[in-house]
Short mmCIF file of C-alpha atoms and ligand atoms in Angstrom, two decimals:
data_model
loop_
_atom_site.label_atom_id
_atom_site.label_comp_id
_atom_site.label_asym_id
_atom_site.label_seq_id
_atom_site.Cartn_x
_atom_site.Cartn_y
_atom_site.Cartn_z
CA MET A 12 -13.24 -7.26 22.37
CA SER A 13 -13.12 -7.17 18.45
CA VAL A 14 -15.97 -4.82 16.76
CA TYR A 15 -16.01 -7.64 13.84
CA ALA A 16 -14.15 -11.23 14.32
CA PRO A 17 -10.99 -11.28 12.23
CA PRO A 18 -11.60 -13.48 8.76
CA THR A 19 -9.74 -16.50 9.16
CA THR A 20 -9.89 -17.16 5.31
CA LEU A 21 -8.70 -15.13 2.61
CA SER A 22 -8.22 -15.53 -1.03
CA PRO A 23 -6.19 -13.59 -3.53
CA SER A 24 -9.29 -11.18 -4.46
CA ARG A 25 -10.40 -10.41 -1.01
CA ILE A 26 -6.88 -9.27 -0.01
CA ASP A 27 -6.90 -7.29 -3.31
CA SER A 28 -10.02 -5.62 -1.88
CA PHE A 29 -8.88 -5.08 1.48
CA LEU A 30 -5.73 -3.60 -0.05
CA SER A 31 -7.95 -1.44 -2.91
CA CYS A 32 -9.81 0.01 -0.27
CA PRO A 33 -10.69 -1.08 3.54
CA LEU A 34 -14.13 0.27 4.19
CA ALA A 35 -15.30 -1.23 0.98
CA PHE A 36 -13.64 -4.54 2.10
CA ARG A 37 -15.95 -4.16 5.33
CA PHE A 38 -19.14 -3.34 3.44
CA SER A 39 -18.90 -6.51 1.36
CA SER A 40 -16.76 -9.04 3.39
CA LEU A 41 -17.71 -8.46 6.91
CA ASP A 42 -21.00 -6.56 6.64
CA GLY A 43 -22.26 -8.75 4.21
CA LEU A 44 -23.86 -6.08 2.11
CA PHE A 45 -24.70 -6.92 -1.44
CA ASP A 46 -22.29 -6.02 -3.77
CA PRO A 47 -24.29 -6.56 -7.25
CA PRO A 48 -23.19 -7.74 -10.41
CA THR A 49 -22.28 -5.89 -13.72
CA GLU A 50 -22.21 -6.92 -16.75
CA ALA A 51 -18.61 -6.65 -17.14
CA THR A 52 -18.62 -9.33 -14.12
CA VAL A 53 -20.95 -11.70 -16.04
CA ARG A 54 -19.43 -11.49 -18.92
CA GLY A 55 -15.87 -12.23 -17.47
CA THR A 56 -17.51 -15.53 -15.73
CA MET A 57 -19.67 -16.69 -19.08
CA VAL A 58 -15.94 -16.44 -20.91
CA HIS A 59 -14.27 -18.52 -18.25
CA ARG A 60 -17.10 -21.28 -18.17
CA THR A 61 -16.84 -21.14 -21.85
CA LEU A 62 -13.12 -21.99 -21.81
CA GLU A 63 -13.54 -24.60 -18.99
CA HIS A 64 -16.13 -26.35 -21.27
CA PHE A 65 -13.64 -25.76 -24.40
CA TYR A 66 -10.14 -26.91 -22.58
CA ALA A 67 -12.43 -30.10 -20.74
CA LYS A 68 -12.00 -31.43 -23.93
CA PRO A 69 -9.34 -34.05 -25.62
CA SER A 70 -6.45 -31.77 -27.49
CA THR A 71 -7.20 -33.17 -30.90
CA ASP A 72 -11.21 -31.87 -30.17
CA ARG A 73 -10.05 -28.27 -29.70
CA THR A 74 -11.29 -26.89 -32.89
CA GLU A 75 -13.10 -23.63 -33.83
CA ASP A 76 -16.26 -25.80 -34.31
CA SER A 77 -15.56 -27.26 -30.59
CA LEU A 78 -15.33 -23.69 -29.46
CA ARG A 79 -18.58 -22.73 -30.87
CA SER A 80 -20.03 -25.59 -29.45
CA SER A 81 -18.62 -24.76 -25.50
CA LEU A 82 -19.78 -21.71 -26.35
CA ASP A 83 -23.34 -22.64 -26.89
CA GLN A 84 -22.94 -25.29 -23.81
CA MET A 85 -22.54 -22.25 -21.53
CA LEU A 86 -25.23 -19.82 -23.19
CA GLU A 87 -27.66 -22.79 -22.08
CA GLU A 88 -26.68 -23.02 -19.02
CA PHE A 89 -26.53 -18.82 -18.27
CA SER A 90 -29.32 -18.46 -19.93
CA ASP A 91 -31.50 -18.48 -16.25
CA ASP A 92 -28.37 -17.37 -14.36
CA ALA A 93 -29.22 -15.41 -11.24
CA ASP A 94 -26.85 -12.08 -12.08
CA VAL A 95 -28.06 -12.26 -16.16
CA LEU A 96 -31.56 -12.25 -14.25
CA TYR A 97 -30.95 -9.66 -11.96
CA LEU A 98 -29.43 -7.03 -15.14
CA GLU A 99 -32.01 -7.95 -16.97
CA LEU A 100 -29.65 -9.07 -19.58
CA THR A 101 -32.68 -11.38 -21.76
CA GLY A 102 -33.18 -11.14 -24.90
CA ASP A 103 -31.39 -9.08 -27.72
CA LYS A 104 -29.12 -8.45 -24.86
CA PHE A 105 -28.03 -12.05 -24.21
CA GLU A 106 -27.68 -12.20 -27.99
CA ARG A 107 -25.10 -9.43 -27.78
CA LEU A 108 -23.85 -10.41 -24.65
CA GLY A 109 -23.05 -13.90 -26.25
CA SER A 110 -21.42 -12.82 -29.54
CA GLU A 111 -19.18 -10.43 -26.45
CA CYS A 112 -18.09 -13.75 -24.97
CA ASN A 113 -17.76 -15.52 -28.67
CA LYS A 114 -15.41 -12.64 -29.67
CA LEU A 115 -12.97 -13.57 -26.23
CA ALA A 116 -13.38 -16.59 -26.28
CA PHE A 117 -12.25 -16.62 -29.66
CA ASN A 118 -9.52 -14.45 -29.03
CA THR A 119 -7.55 -16.88 -27.52
CA LEU A 120 -7.08 -19.17 -30.13
CA LYS A 121 -4.64 -15.86 -31.76
CA MET A 122 -2.71 -16.35 -28.15
CA GLU A 123 -1.95 -20.23 -27.97
CA ASP A 124 -2.30 -23.46 -29.93
CA PRO A 125 -4.95 -25.16 -27.98
CA ILE A 126 -3.79 -28.49 -28.86
CA SER A 127 -0.38 -27.88 -27.49
CA VAL A 128 -2.61 -26.63 -24.00
CA ASN A 129 -2.01 -29.61 -21.54
CA PRO A 130 -4.36 -28.92 -18.35
CA VAL A 131 -3.97 -31.13 -15.29
CA GLY A 132 -6.75 -29.38 -13.68
CA LEU A 133 -9.59 -26.51 -14.37
CA GLU A 134 -11.15 -24.03 -11.96
CA VAL A 135 -8.70 -25.90 -9.06
CA ARG A 136 -9.93 -25.38 -5.64
CA ILE A 137 -6.70 -24.94 -3.59
CA GLU A 138 -6.47 -23.84 -0.28
CA ALA A 139 -3.39 -23.72 2.21
CA THR A 140 -2.89 -22.47 6.01
CA PHE A 141 -0.48 -19.86 7.09
CA GLY A 142 -0.17 -19.23 10.59
CA GLY A 143 -3.96 -17.90 11.62
CA VAL A 144 -5.18 -17.79 8.32
CA THR A 145 -6.31 -19.91 5.32
CA LEU A 146 -5.32 -18.93 2.01
CA ARG A 147 -8.05 -20.12 -0.45
CA GLY A 148 -8.20 -19.82 -4.61
CA ILE A 149 -9.50 -20.83 -7.80
CA ILE A 150 -6.80 -21.54 -10.86
CA ASP A 151 -8.32 -21.36 -14.05
CA ARG A 152 -6.01 -23.43 -15.56
CA LEU A 153 -2.95 -25.73 -14.23
CA GLU A 154 -1.23 -27.01 -16.87
CA ARG A 155 1.98 -29.00 -17.54
CA ASN A 156 4.39 -27.47 -20.32
CA SER A 157 6.54 -29.28 -22.95
CA ASP A 158 9.10 -30.23 -20.10
CA GLY A 159 6.77 -31.19 -17.91
CA GLN A 160 6.72 -27.80 -15.26
CA LEU A 161 3.53 -26.96 -14.07
CA VAL A 162 1.85 -23.50 -15.58
CA ILE A 163 -0.60 -21.32 -13.90
CA THR A 164 -2.85 -19.37 -15.71
CA ASP A 165 -5.38 -16.85 -15.09
CA TYR A 166 -7.86 -15.32 -17.85
CA LYS A 167 -8.52 -12.04 -17.93
CA THR A 168 -11.43 -10.24 -19.64
CA GLY A 169 -11.04 -7.08 -18.88
CA ARG A 170 -8.27 -3.93 -20.01
CA ALA A 171 -4.57 -5.11 -19.86
CA PRO A 172 -2.60 -3.04 -17.43
CA SER A 173 0.23 -0.79 -18.86
CA PRO A 174 3.73 -2.07 -18.10
CA SER A 175 4.44 -0.36 -15.26
CA PHE A 176 1.34 -2.13 -13.65
CA GLU A 177 2.11 -5.64 -15.04
CA LYS A 178 3.80 -6.38 -11.48
CA LYS A 179 0.73 -5.30 -9.62
CA ALA A 180 -1.57 -7.39 -12.25
CA LEU A 181 0.90 -10.64 -11.06
CA ALA A 182 0.26 -9.94 -7.43
CA GLY A 183 -2.72 -12.26 -8.03
CA VAL A 184 -1.30 -14.98 -8.96
CA ASN A 185 1.38 -15.30 -7.02
CA PHE A 186 -0.46 -16.20 -4.23
CA TYR A 187 -1.31 -19.40 -6.61
CA ALA A 188 2.18 -20.34 -6.83
CA LEU A 189 2.56 -19.91 -3.20
CA LEU A 190 -0.64 -22.29 -2.88
CA CYS A 191 0.66 -24.96 -5.24
CA GLN A 192 4.67 -24.85 -3.37
CA ARG A 193 2.15 -25.80 -0.40
CA GLU A 194 -0.73 -28.03 -1.42
CA PHE A 195 1.27 -29.92 -4.19
CA SER A 196 5.00 -29.22 -2.73
CA GLU A 197 6.04 -28.14 -6.40
CA ASP A 198 7.02 -24.99 -7.62
CA ALA A 199 5.03 -23.33 -10.76
CA SER A 200 7.44 -22.59 -13.34
CA GLU A 201 5.39 -19.96 -15.18
CA LEU A 202 2.68 -17.36 -14.28
CA ARG A 203 0.24 -16.78 -17.15
CA LEU A 204 -2.21 -13.74 -17.09
CA MET A 205 -4.05 -14.23 -20.46
CA TYR A 206 -5.70 -11.10 -21.40
CA VAL A 207 -8.12 -12.11 -24.14
CA LYS A 208 -9.77 -8.74 -24.52
CA SER A 209 -6.53 -7.60 -26.76
CA SER A 210 -5.08 -10.88 -26.90
CA GLN A 211 -2.09 -10.40 -24.80
CA THR A 212 -0.38 -12.45 -22.28
CA ILE A 213 1.54 -11.08 -19.13
CA SER A 214 4.09 -13.82 -17.78
CA ALA A 215 6.19 -14.29 -14.71
CA ARG A 216 8.76 -16.90 -13.42
CA PRO A 217 8.08 -17.19 -9.56
CA THR A 218 11.27 -17.30 -7.79
CA ASN A 219 11.65 -18.76 -4.17
CA LYS A 220 12.54 -14.94 -3.25
CA THR A 221 8.97 -13.68 -4.72
CA ILE A 222 7.17 -16.74 -3.20
CA SER A 223 8.52 -15.99 0.01
CA PHE A 224 7.33 -12.01 -0.17
CA VAL A 225 3.89 -13.18 -1.12
CA GLU A 226 3.52 -15.41 2.18
CA GLN A 227 5.18 -11.91 3.96
CA ARG A 228 2.81 -10.25 2.22
CA LEU A 229 -0.51 -12.51 3.25
CA THR A 230 0.76 -12.25 6.63
CA ALA A 231 1.25 -8.59 6.51
CA VAL A 232 -2.29 -8.08 4.86
CA HIS A 233 -4.11 -10.30 7.53
CA LYS A 234 -2.34 -8.64 10.34
CA ALA A 235 -4.04 -5.44 9.10
CA ILE A 236 -7.10 -6.51 8.32
CA SER A 237 -7.34 -8.07 12.14
CA GLN A 238 -6.37 -4.78 13.40
CA ALA A 239 -8.91 -3.06 11.68
CA CYS A 240 -11.53 -5.32 13.09
CA GLU A 241 -10.70 -4.80 16.18
CA THR A 242 -10.50 -1.31 16.31
CA GLY A 243 -13.83 -0.82 13.57
CA GLN A 244 -11.47 1.59 11.93
CA PHE A 245 -11.71 0.70 8.11
CA ALA A 246 -9.90 3.64 6.46
CA THR A 247 -11.46 4.93 2.77
CA ARG A 248 -8.95 4.75 -0.12
CA LYS A 249 -10.50 7.04 -2.89
CA SER A 250 -9.11 6.04 -6.33
CA ALA A 251 -11.09 6.22 -9.73
CA LEU A 252 -12.52 2.39 -8.61
CA CYS A 253 -14.98 4.68 -6.46
CA ASN A 254 -16.79 5.29 -9.56
CA PHE A 255 -17.80 1.84 -9.97
CA CYS A 256 -18.07 1.36 -6.15
CA ALA A 257 -21.69 0.11 -4.83
CA PHE A 258 -21.18 1.54 -1.64
CA ARG A 259 -20.64 5.34 -2.30
CA THR A 260 -24.00 6.45 -0.63
CA TRP A 261 -22.34 5.22 2.92
CA CYS A 262 -18.90 6.16 1.91
CA PRO A 263 -17.54 9.28 4.06
CA GLU A 264 -15.73 10.55 1.08
CA PHE A 265 -18.74 11.31 -0.70
CA GLY A 266 -20.68 12.74 2.31
CA GLY A 267 -22.19 9.44 3.55
CA ASP A 268 -22.65 7.71 6.92
CA PRO A 269 -20.71 4.02 6.90
CA GLN A 270 -22.65 3.26 10.19
CA ILE A 271 -26.61 3.66 8.34
CA ALA A 272 -25.35 1.47 5.89
CA LEU A 273 -25.90 -2.38 7.66
CA VAL A 274 -29.61 -0.67 8.30
CA GLU A 275 -30.54 1.08 4.94
CA ALA A 276 -28.39 -0.99 2.10
CA PRO A 277 -30.45 -4.07 2.19
CA ARG A 278 -33.44 -1.98 1.65
CA ARG A 279 -32.17 -0.15 -1.04
CA MET A 280 -30.40 -2.81 -3.07
CA SER A 281 -33.56 -4.91 -3.02
CA GLU A 282 -35.52 -2.09 -4.34
CA SER A 283 -33.07 -1.33 -7.54
S1 SF4 B 4 -16.63 4.86 -2.50
FE1 SF4 B 4 -14.43 4.52 -3.01
S2 SF4 B 4 -13.54 5.06 -0.60
FE2 SF4 B 4 -15.63 5.07 -0.37
S3 SF4 B 4 -15.72 3.12 0.03
FE3 SF4 B 4 -16.45 2.89 -2.01
S4 SF4 B 4 -14.21 2.17 -2.86
FE4 SF4 B 4 -13.97 3.34 -0.68
#
């Protein structure tokens, strides 16, 4: 009998979480331990929401003034957001966060002409089943280019990767190309990662070979997760990400005991 029931649904971020560290994946996805938000994740969500409002407008209305009003709309929505309140980002801190979001959202105007963007969907929820697993994701912006071809755009508010890590950065968005092919029976002509902090865009053209590789990767990761669920053995993967890991206290790499996380974690988290 399996120690954990293997997940029947995966998303690109959960796949990335397992590949980054299987034990952290177990804590967050299987044990359901509280993985607290950070200021960076809240800022990212706020920028995404601003751009969602902005690109929902007719193209000729996408001016600097209307980007400001999209930002105001977002700030009103987030003023009592649970994560904002949890991190106590109120008062002056909320104002500072708003200015940072303003800067990041306005950087997109240096990266593209918003009038020329032709979205066919924003924050598009999409899923498809492959063998025993359903892959589910949310595409930030699905659009048609001037030739009528499908383009998948993903906003990033973190730092852009160095050229040697670009391929890895595109791994997540490649899953969306696979989903589009399966769900809409249409190949995306371009995958774009827009790094709004540094106004850089990384793009790639998916091919049948890359999409087939992504499908094989999905099957392989699901198999690895299922095996770990069966044995209960989730390896640690020590990296720079450990500095930001919410579960360090219970990680054997740092002298912790994963078995007591289920008892201790909720109490410690609610106290924090
Ligand atoms: S501290 Fe590092 S190795 Fe330990 S669970 Fe977190 S990410 Fe994994």
